[in-house]
């Protein structure tokens, strides 16, 4: 069965989508089959992979392929249709063999309230029993259909029922962060929220009504792989001092609040697993990734990660091209490191 990795932080602007796309690409580049799932109703990952620049182009995709998205895949459960959930025919990612996209859909947010009610009341309202396990069931079916080794889940920023469900049923999760005040606050919040979500999932998995459902709710076993720090401005090969201050604050919040809370809740792997993957067990920082700057636009235009850009993709020459390719190679090394850490921790 494919290993499910959720990328989650309820603070926005921390490059969850970029990390999901780039990590999935690297895992596929290393020979693994990967399904990357867009569960964010904003559908930025879907637009990036499909190369669409606006709502009208995405609308055309949904009209032409009405069943090829996560919302459509869940309708048999949420709308009580007399058919079973079927795997999504994912979109192959151009330029990267072995990588597939399960497109998102803004209408997924319509199921948020219904799922929240089901997760609170499914023990007393039997008609809701199939909903809590339906997300994991759809993802597992789709991963098996594509013979995937990994599923990477790009989650929305928020603390709603869908994210609670996705995080509780994932095998592993990564917390993308940025060096700023609100990211530090978010770490403090996650230290309180994640153990509660795990406890809820454990209790849900023990409920007979959910075990007897058409889509049984799986027993939670999610583990924190680590934290990714992104979007800082480098100076002299290291973070500029103003960013380093917040990186230090982030690491302190992870060390003093998130790690102890995760440890107590059983959300950590054995210490030697992190040591073998070169992930420090105090800060849990897997990798620090500087700001992509102007390379972001090139990446989006070419529908490929920054580290996969070729010289001809850049439209640059001379010293500017040389600097661009040096930056590209740096990002290639960093995301290669992240992928190797993920492979080690999930082995």
mmCIF file of C-alpha atoms in Angstrom:
data_model
loop_
_atom_site.group_PDB
_atom_site.id
_atom_site.type_symbol
_atom_site.label_atom_id
_atom_site.label_comp_id
_atom_site.label_asym_id
_atom_site.label_seq_id
_atom_site.Cartn_x
_atom_site.Cartn_y
_atom_site.Cartn_z
ATOM 1 C CA UNK A 1 0.000 0.000 0.000
ATOM 2 C CA UNK A 2 1.211 3.505 -0.833
ATOM 3 C CA UNK A 3 2.588 5.615 2.000
ATOM 4 C CA UNK A 4 0.560 8.788 2.544
ATOM 5 C CA UNK A 5 2.443 11.976 3.426
ATOM 6 C CA UNK A 6 0.411 15.073 4.331
ATOM 7 C CA UNK A 7 1.900 18.564 4.111
ATOM 8 C CA UNK A 8 0.125 20.680 6.673
ATOM 9 C CA UNK A 9 0.318 24.017 8.409
ATOM 10 C CA UNK A 10 -2.805 26.066 9.115
ATOM 11 C CA UNK A 11 -0.825 29.222 8.413
ATOM 12 C CA UNK A 12 -0.909 30.206 4.757
ATOM 13 C CA UNK A 13 2.003 31.436 2.672
ATOM 14 C CA UNK A 14 4.508 28.791 3.777
ATOM 15 C CA UNK A 15 4.923 27.124 0.336
ATOM 16 C CA UNK A 16 2.941 23.955 1.053
ATOM 17 C CA UNK A 17 1.964 23.636 -2.610
ATOM 18 C CA UNK A 18 5.491 24.258 -3.888
ATOM 19 C CA UNK A 19 6.884 21.701 -1.464
ATOM 20 C CA UNK A 20 4.241 19.121 -2.365
ATOM 21 C CA UNK A 21 4.962 19.541 -6.079
ATOM 22 C CA UNK A 22 8.752 19.580 -5.773
ATOM 23 C CA UNK A 23 8.957 16.712 -3.271
ATOM 24 C CA UNK A 24 6.645 14.565 -5.401
ATOM 25 C CA UNK A 25 8.734 15.304 -8.492
ATOM 26 C CA UNK A 26 11.951 14.349 -6.662
ATOM 27 C CA UNK A 27 10.474 11.108 -5.344
ATOM 28 C CA UNK A 28 9.350 10.210 -8.869
ATOM 29 C CA UNK A 29 12.749 11.219 -10.236
ATOM 30 C CA UNK A 30 14.287 8.729 -7.808
ATOM 31 C CA UNK A 31 12.208 5.925 -9.296
ATOM 32 C CA UNK A 32 9.058 5.922 -7.162
ATOM 33 C CA UNK A 33 5.501 6.215 -8.432
ATOM 34 C CA UNK A 34 3.764 9.166 -6.786
ATOM 35 C CA UNK A 35 0.211 10.483 -6.671
ATOM 36 C CA UNK A 36 0.062 14.099 -5.506
ATOM 37 C CA UNK A 37 -3.369 15.078 -4.185
ATOM 38 C CA UNK A 38 -4.756 18.621 -4.233
ATOM 39 C CA UNK A 39 -7.156 18.976 -1.279
ATOM 40 C CA UNK A 40 -6.964 22.767 -1.135
ATOM 41 C CA UNK A 41 -10.133 24.331 -2.619
ATOM 42 C CA UNK A 42 -7.937 27.130 -3.994
ATOM 43 C CA UNK A 43 -6.553 24.492 -6.406
ATOM 44 C CA UNK A 44 -3.148 26.150 -6.835
ATOM 45 C CA UNK A 45 -1.446 22.783 -7.279
ATOM 46 C CA UNK A 46 -3.978 21.754 -9.916
ATOM 47 C CA UNK A 47 -3.435 24.980 -11.815
ATOM 48 C CA UNK A 48 0.331 24.594 -11.587
ATOM 49 C CA UNK A 49 0.364 21.038 -12.945
ATOM 50 C CA UNK A 50 -2.185 21.699 -15.676
ATOM 51 C CA UNK A 51 -0.582 24.981 -16.664
ATOM 52 C CA UNK A 52 -3.803 26.907 -16.276
ATOM 53 C CA UNK A 53 -3.612 30.587 -15.443
ATOM 54 C CA UNK A 54 -7.172 31.377 -14.406
ATOM 55 C CA UNK A 55 -10.611 30.087 -13.365
ATOM 56 C CA UNK A 56 -11.945 29.930 -16.913
ATOM 57 C CA UNK A 57 -9.258 27.475 -18.001
ATOM 58 C CA UNK A 58 -9.837 25.310 -14.930
ATOM 59 C CA UNK A 59 -13.567 25.395 -15.582
ATOM 60 C CA UNK A 60 -12.929 23.961 -19.036
ATOM 61 C CA UNK A 61 -11.003 21.068 -17.478
ATOM 62 C CA UNK A 62 -13.876 20.274 -15.090
ATOM 63 C CA UNK A 63 -16.417 20.411 -17.924
ATOM 64 C CA UNK A 64 -14.335 18.147 -20.153
ATOM 65 C CA UNK A 65 -13.328 15.776 -17.318
ATOM 66 C CA UNK A 66 -16.097 15.954 -14.703
ATOM 67 C CA UNK A 67 -15.021 12.773 -12.858
ATOM 68 C CA UNK A 68 -11.288 13.509 -12.648
ATOM 69 C CA UNK A 69 -11.155 15.410 -9.361
ATOM 70 C CA UNK A 70 -11.372 14.741 -5.637
ATOM 71 C CA UNK A 71 -14.820 16.273 -5.197
ATOM 72 C CA UNK A 72 -16.356 14.050 -7.860
ATOM 73 C CA UNK A 73 -14.617 11.031 -6.351
ATOM 74 C CA UNK A 74 -16.311 11.602 -2.996
ATOM 75 C CA UNK A 75 -19.847 12.228 -4.260
ATOM 76 C CA UNK A 76 -20.999 8.585 -3.923
ATOM 77 C CA UNK A 77 -20.414 8.830 -0.164
ATOM 78 C CA UNK A 78 -21.460 12.418 0.502
ATOM 79 C CA UNK A 79 -24.524 12.391 -1.716
ATOM 80 C CA UNK A 80 -25.547 8.822 -0.831
ATOM 81 C CA UNK A 81 -25.475 7.629 -4.416
ATOM 82 C CA UNK A 82 -26.151 3.904 -4.975
ATOM 83 C CA UNK A 83 -22.644 3.368 -6.389
ATOM 84 C CA UNK A 84 -19.318 2.743 -4.709
ATOM 85 C CA UNK A 85 -16.400 5.157 -4.657
ATOM 86 C CA UNK A 86 -14.161 4.538 -7.659
ATOM 87 C CA UNK A 87 -10.472 5.447 -8.127
ATOM 88 C CA UNK A 88 -9.727 8.760 -9.819
ATOM 89 C CA UNK A 89 -8.132 8.640 -13.243
ATOM 90 C CA UNK A 90 -5.306 10.972 -12.290
ATOM 91 C CA UNK A 91 -3.568 13.362 -14.659
ATOM 92 C CA UNK A 92 -0.013 12.337 -15.606
ATOM 93 C CA UNK A 93 2.380 15.175 -14.789
ATOM 94 C CA UNK A 94 4.074 16.416 -17.949
ATOM 95 C CA UNK A 95 7.818 15.874 -18.006
ATOM 96 C CA UNK A 96 7.966 13.570 -14.986
ATOM 97 C CA UNK A 97 7.269 9.886 -15.519
ATOM 98 C CA UNK A 98 5.693 8.137 -12.559
ATOM 99 C CA UNK A 99 4.021 11.271 -11.124
ATOM 100 C CA UNK A 100 0.255 11.772 -11.214
ATOM 101 C CA UNK A 101 -2.098 14.531 -10.027
ATOM 102 C CA UNK A 102 -5.439 13.973 -8.318
ATOM 103 C CA UNK A 103 -6.947 17.379 -9.207
ATOM 104 C CA UNK A 104 -8.627 19.511 -6.612
ATOM 105 C CA UNK A 105 -11.979 21.224 -6.869
ATOM 106 C CA UNK A 106 -13.271 24.346 -5.149
ATOM 107 C CA UNK A 107 -16.497 22.455 -4.425
ATOM 108 C CA UNK A 108 -14.667 20.156 -2.019
ATOM 109 C CA UNK A 109 -15.233 22.889 0.573
ATOM 110 C CA UNK A 110 -18.981 22.182 0.287
ATOM 111 C CA UNK A 111 -18.372 18.888 2.096
ATOM 112 C CA UNK A 112 -16.597 20.538 5.046
ATOM 113 C CA UNK A 113 -19.690 21.060 7.188
ATOM 114 C CA UNK A 114 -21.209 17.671 6.393
ATOM 115 C CA UNK A 115 -17.965 15.893 7.248
ATOM 116 C CA UNK A 116 -17.669 17.878 10.476
ATOM 117 C CA UNK A 117 -21.154 16.774 11.535
ATOM 118 C CA UNK A 118 -20.372 13.177 10.570
ATOM 119 C CA UNK A 119 -17.158 13.169 12.571
ATOM 120 C CA UNK A 120 -18.980 14.424 15.653
ATOM 121 C CA UNK A 121 -22.229 12.494 15.354
ATOM 122 C CA UNK A 122 -21.612 9.375 13.251
ATOM 123 C CA UNK A 123 -21.815 7.296 16.405
ATOM 124 C CA UNK A 124 -25.433 8.331 16.896
ATOM 125 C CA UNK A 125 -26.568 8.995 13.313
ATOM 126 C CA UNK A 126 -25.888 5.850 11.323
ATOM 127 C CA UNK A 127 -26.635 7.512 7.979
ATOM 128 C CA UNK A 128 -23.345 9.425 8.373
ATOM 129 C CA UNK A 129 -21.151 6.405 9.080
ATOM 130 C CA UNK A 130 -19.633 6.160 5.589
ATOM 131 C CA UNK A 131 -18.280 9.712 5.479
ATOM 132 C CA UNK A 132 -15.288 9.759 7.897
ATOM 133 C CA UNK A 133 -13.546 6.880 6.099
ATOM 134 C CA UNK A 134 -14.368 7.966 2.558
ATOM 135 C CA UNK A 135 -11.400 10.316 2.020
ATOM 136 C CA UNK A 136 -8.820 7.719 2.988
ATOM 137 C CA UNK A 137 -10.669 5.095 0.948
ATOM 138 C CA UNK A 138 -10.674 7.252 -2.197
ATOM 139 C CA UNK A 139 -6.975 8.074 -1.818
ATOM 140 C CA UNK A 140 -6.018 4.432 -1.215
ATOM 141 C CA UNK A 141 -8.090 3.201 -4.172
ATOM 142 C CA UNK A 142 -6.561 5.803 -6.464
ATOM 143 C CA UNK A 143 -3.016 5.077 -5.275
ATOM 144 C CA UNK A 144 -3.531 1.358 -5.888
ATOM 145 C CA UNK A 145 -5.016 2.066 -9.336
ATOM 146 C CA UNK A 146 -1.832 3.926 -10.288
ATOM 147 C CA UNK A 147 0.459 1.458 -8.477
ATOM 148 C CA UNK A 148 1.821 4.346 -6.431
ATOM 149 C CA UNK A 149 4.529 4.000 -3.805
ATOM 150 C CA UNK A 150 3.778 7.398 -2.266
ATOM 151 C CA UNK A 151 0.833 9.753 -1.960
ATOM 152 C CA UNK A 152 1.708 13.382 -1.197
ATOM 153 C CA UNK A 153 -1.243 15.432 0.049
ATOM 154 C CA UNK A 154 -1.266 19.220 -0.383
ATOM 155 C CA UNK A 155 -3.599 20.478 2.344
ATOM 156 C CA UNK A 156 -5.316 23.830 2.728
ATOM 157 C CA UNK A 157 -4.499 26.282 5.532
ATOM 158 C CA UNK A 158 -7.194 25.787 8.148
ATOM 159 C CA UNK A 159 -8.396 23.696 11.067
ATOM 160 C CA UNK A 160 -11.577 22.306 9.524
ATOM 161 C CA UNK A 161 -12.947 18.790 9.413
ATOM 162 C CA UNK A 162 -11.345 17.860 6.080
ATOM 163 C CA UNK A 163 -7.855 18.692 7.303
ATOM 164 C CA UNK A 164 -8.524 16.925 10.598
ATOM 165 C CA UNK A 165 -9.525 13.830 8.656
ATOM 166 C CA UNK A 166 -6.605 13.945 6.215
ATOM 167 C CA UNK A 167 -4.008 14.477 8.936
ATOM 168 C CA UNK A 168 -5.416 11.778 11.207
ATOM 169 C CA UNK A 169 -5.475 9.192 8.416
ATOM 170 C CA UNK A 170 -2.089 9.998 6.845
ATOM 171 C CA UNK A 171 0.878 7.755 7.554
ATOM 172 C CA UNK A 172 3.232 10.708 7.940
ATOM 173 C CA UNK A 173 3.146 14.501 7.876
ATOM 174 C CA UNK A 174 5.558 17.362 7.237
ATOM 175 C CA UNK A 175 5.098 20.895 8.571
ATOM 176 C CA UNK A 176 6.228 23.589 6.084
ATOM 177 C CA UNK A 177 7.019 26.893 7.796
ATOM 178 C CA UNK A 178 8.362 30.358 7.049
ATOM 179 C CA UNK A 179 10.589 32.506 9.286
ATOM 180 C CA UNK A 180 8.076 35.010 10.648
ATOM 181 C CA UNK A 181 6.082 35.799 13.767
ATOM 182 C CA UNK A 182 2.876 34.102 12.624
ATOM 183 C CA UNK A 183 4.667 30.849 11.790
ATOM 184 C CA UNK A 184 5.993 30.734 15.342
ATOM 185 C CA UNK A 185 2.434 31.253 16.597
ATOM 186 C CA UNK A 186 1.259 28.483 14.274
ATOM 187 C CA UNK A 187 3.774 26.036 15.766
ATOM 188 C CA UNK A 188 2.387 26.791 19.228
ATOM 189 C CA UNK A 189 -1.126 26.186 17.915
ATOM 190 C CA UNK A 190 -0.174 22.926 16.191
ATOM 191 C CA UNK A 191 1.318 21.663 19.444
ATOM 192 C CA UNK A 192 -2.180 21.930 20.923
ATOM 193 C CA UNK A 193 -4.246 20.856 17.918
ATOM 194 C CA UNK A 194 -2.392 17.847 16.480
ATOM 195 C CA UNK A 195 -2.583 15.671 19.624
ATOM 196 C CA UNK A 196 -6.329 16.367 19.817
ATOM 197 C CA UNK A 197 -6.793 15.339 16.199
ATOM 198 C CA UNK A 198 -4.827 12.151 16.759
ATOM 199 C CA UNK A 199 -6.874 11.354 19.854
ATOM 200 C CA UNK A 200 -10.084 11.940 17.912
ATOM 201 C CA UNK A 201 -8.904 9.615 15.129
ATOM 202 C CA UNK A 202 -7.962 6.886 17.585
ATOM 203 C CA UNK A 203 -11.381 7.063 19.217
ATOM 204 C CA UNK A 204 -13.146 7.123 15.840
ATOM 205 C CA UNK A 205 -11.288 4.005 14.694
ATOM 206 C CA UNK A 206 -12.590 2.134 17.756
ATOM 207 C CA UNK A 207 -16.237 2.973 17.078
ATOM 208 C CA UNK A 208 -18.098 -0.103 15.871
ATOM 209 C CA UNK A 209 -20.337 1.954 13.602
ATOM 210 C CA UNK A 210 -17.283 3.306 11.721
ATOM 211 C CA UNK A 211 -15.595 -0.078 11.571
ATOM 212 C CA UNK A 212 -18.760 -1.531 9.996
ATOM 213 C CA UNK A 213 -19.064 1.314 7.469
ATOM 214 C CA UNK A 214 -18.825 0.782 3.724
ATOM 215 C CA UNK A 215 -15.605 2.812 3.986
ATOM 216 C CA UNK A 216 -14.153 1.879 7.394
ATOM 217 C CA UNK A 217 -12.256 4.574 9.234
ATOM 218 C CA UNK A 218 -8.583 3.468 9.458
ATOM 219 C CA UNK A 219 -6.685 3.249 12.716
ATOM 220 C CA UNK A 220 -4.456 6.354 12.926
ATOM 221 C CA UNK A 221 -0.700 5.834 12.909
ATOM 222 C CA UNK A 222 0.517 9.196 11.611
ATOM 223 C CA UNK A 223 4.055 10.316 12.465
ATOM 224 C CA UNK A 224 5.825 13.664 12.146
ATOM 225 C CA UNK A 225 8.680 13.485 9.639
ATOM 226 C CA UNK A 226 9.899 16.993 10.368
ATOM 227 C CA UNK A 227 9.716 20.683 9.603
ATOM 228 C CA UNK A 228 10.738 22.491 6.405
ATOM 229 C CA UNK A 229 11.833 26.140 6.712
ATOM 230 C CA UNK A 230 11.341 28.174 3.525
ATOM 231 C CA UNK A 231 11.088 31.641 2.045
ATOM 232 C CA UNK A 232 14.047 33.295 3.722
ATOM 233 C CA UNK A 233 16.403 35.715 1.987
ATOM 234 C CA UNK A 234 20.013 34.485 1.902
ATOM 235 C CA UNK A 235 23.078 36.638 2.388
ATOM 236 C CA UNK A 236 26.553 35.248 1.941
ATOM 237 C CA UNK A 237 25.252 31.700 1.693
ATOM 238 C CA UNK A 238 23.274 31.882 4.957
ATOM 239 C CA UNK A 239 19.950 33.414 6.013
ATOM 240 C CA UNK A 240 20.067 37.180 6.435
ATOM 241 C CA UNK A 241 20.163 38.172 10.110
ATOM 242 C CA UNK A 242 16.549 39.345 10.188
ATOM 243 C CA UNK A 243 15.419 35.932 8.901
ATOM 244 C CA UNK A 244 17.847 33.991 11.092
ATOM 245 C CA UNK A 245 16.207 35.498 14.160
ATOM 246 C CA UNK A 246 12.856 34.017 13.211
ATOM 247 C CA UNK A 247 14.412 30.703 12.172
ATOM 248 C CA UNK A 248 15.869 30.498 15.693
ATOM 249 C CA UNK A 249 12.449 31.350 17.148
ATOM 250 C CA UNK A 250 10.824 28.649 15.016
ATOM 251 C CA UNK A 251 13.357 26.033 16.064
ATOM 252 C CA UNK A 252 12.827 26.997 19.699
ATOM 253 C CA UNK A 253 9.043 26.664 19.380
ATOM 254 C CA UNK A 254 9.419 23.256 17.733
ATOM 255 C CA UNK A 255 11.923 22.081 20.349
ATOM 256 C CA UNK A 256 10.076 23.402 23.401
ATOM 257 C CA UNK A 257 6.435 22.907 22.432
ATOM 258 C CA UNK A 258 5.747 20.881 19.278
ATOM 259 C CA UNK A 259 8.199 18.022 19.883
ATOM 260 C CA UNK A 260 7.156 17.398 23.516
ATOM 261 C CA UNK A 261 3.470 17.496 22.545
ATOM 262 C CA UNK A 262 4.046 15.141 19.605
ATOM 263 C CA UNK A 263 6.114 12.811 21.769
ATOM 264 C CA UNK A 264 3.415 12.585 24.407
ATOM 265 C CA UNK A 265 0.758 11.931 21.745
ATOM 266 C CA UNK A 266 2.799 9.188 20.058
ATOM 267 C CA UNK A 267 3.314 11.194 16.885
ATOM 268 C CA UNK A 268 7.090 10.707 16.619
ATOM 269 C CA UNK A 269 9.189 7.970 15.054
ATOM 270 C CA UNK A 270 11.953 6.306 17.082
ATOM 271 C CA UNK A 271 14.851 8.703 17.709
ATOM 272 C CA UNK A 272 17.274 6.598 15.700
ATOM 273 C CA UNK A 273 15.076 6.975 12.605
ATOM 274 C CA UNK A 274 15.609 10.750 12.675
ATOM 275 C CA UNK A 275 19.311 10.315 13.384
ATOM 276 C CA UNK A 276 19.704 7.956 10.422
ATOM 277 C CA UNK A 277 17.949 10.509 8.177
ATOM 278 C CA UNK A 278 20.087 13.424 9.456
ATOM 279 C CA UNK A 279 17.071 15.176 10.972
ATOM 280 C CA UNK A 280 17.973 16.860 14.281
ATOM 281 C CA UNK A 281 15.602 15.628 16.984
ATOM 282 C CA UNK A 282 15.434 18.992 18.756
ATOM 283 C CA UNK A 283 14.478 21.392 15.945
ATOM 284 C CA UNK A 284 13.186 18.666 13.554
ATOM 285 C CA UNK A 285 14.258 20.877 10.627
ATOM 286 C CA UNK A 286 14.718 18.607 7.627
ATOM 287 C CA UNK A 287 15.963 21.311 5.262
ATOM 288 C CA UNK A 288 16.124 25.099 4.940
ATOM 289 C CA UNK A 289 15.144 26.418 1.513
ATOM 290 C CA UNK A 290 15.761 30.061 0.529
ATOM 291 C CA UNK A 291 13.348 32.220 -1.444
ATOM 292 C CA UNK A 292 13.028 31.208 -5.120
ATOM 293 C CA UNK A 293 12.728 34.874 -6.147
ATOM 294 C CA UNK A 294 12.341 35.254 -9.919
ATOM 295 C CA UNK A 295 12.687 31.503 -10.494
ATOM 296 C CA UNK A 296 9.125 30.972 -9.233
ATOM 297 C CA UNK A 297 7.591 32.553 -12.335
ATOM 298 C CA UNK A 298 9.833 30.481 -14.613
ATOM 299 C CA UNK A 299 8.882 27.331 -12.743
ATOM 300 C CA UNK A 300 5.174 28.065 -13.105
ATOM 301 C CA UNK A 301 5.453 28.967 -16.780
ATOM 302 C CA UNK A 302 7.335 25.743 -17.535
ATOM 303 C CA UNK A 303 5.182 23.562 -15.239
ATOM 304 C CA UNK A 304 8.256 22.070 -13.632
ATOM 305 C CA UNK A 305 10.189 22.593 -10.390
ATOM 306 C CA UNK A 306 12.872 25.235 -10.148
ATOM 307 C CA UNK A 307 15.518 22.522 -9.928
ATOM 308 C CA UNK A 308 14.325 20.953 -13.210
ATOM 309 C CA UNK A 309 14.680 24.122 -15.286
ATOM 310 C CA UNK A 310 16.963 23.898 -18.315
ATOM 311 C CA UNK A 311 19.083 26.766 -19.654
ATOM 312 C CA UNK A 312 16.685 27.262 -22.561
ATOM 313 C CA UNK A 313 13.738 27.582 -20.126
ATOM 314 C CA UNK A 314 15.219 30.688 -18.542
ATOM 315 C CA UNK A 315 15.581 32.980 -21.567
ATOM 316 C CA UNK A 316 18.785 34.234 -19.953
ATOM 317 C CA UNK A 317 22.409 34.373 -20.998
ATOM 318 C CA UNK A 318 25.843 35.324 -19.784
ATOM 319 C CA UNK A 319 26.422 36.020 -16.101
ATOM 320 C CA UNK A 320 22.689 36.110 -15.383
ATOM 321 C CA UNK A 321 22.280 32.596 -16.800
ATOM 322 C CA UNK A 322 25.296 31.381 -14.842
ATOM 323 C CA UNK A 323 23.841 32.676 -11.573
ATOM 324 C CA UNK A 324 20.424 31.245 -12.410
ATOM 325 C CA UNK A 325 21.847 27.778 -13.046
ATOM 326 C CA UNK A 326 23.876 27.932 -9.832
ATOM 327 C CA UNK A 327 20.696 28.721 -7.909
ATOM 328 C CA UNK A 328 18.883 25.925 -9.716
ATOM 329 C CA UNK A 329 21.574 23.450 -8.714
ATOM 330 C CA UNK A 330 21.368 24.593 -5.103
ATOM 331 C CA UNK A 331 17.624 23.926 -5.055
ATOM 332 C CA UNK A 332 18.239 20.569 -6.724
ATOM 333 C CA UNK A 333 20.569 19.613 -3.886
ATOM 334 C CA UNK A 334 18.147 20.820 -1.199
ATOM 335 C CA UNK A 335 15.105 19.010 -2.559
ATOM 336 C CA UNK A 336 17.231 15.945 -3.216
ATOM 337 C CA UNK A 337 18.187 16.030 0.461
ATOM 338 C CA UNK A 338 14.534 16.370 1.478
ATOM 339 C CA UNK A 339 13.497 13.437 -0.708
ATOM 340 C CA UNK A 340 16.308 11.268 0.681
ATOM 341 C CA UNK A 341 15.233 12.119 4.228
ATOM 342 C CA UNK A 342 11.641 11.179 3.417
ATOM 343 C CA UNK A 343 12.744 7.880 1.884
ATOM 344 C CA UNK A 344 14.885 7.082 4.920
ATOM 345 C CA UNK A 345 12.205 7.995 7.468
ATOM 346 C CA UNK A 346 9.480 6.049 5.659
ATOM 347 C CA UNK A 347 11.561 2.981 4.818
#
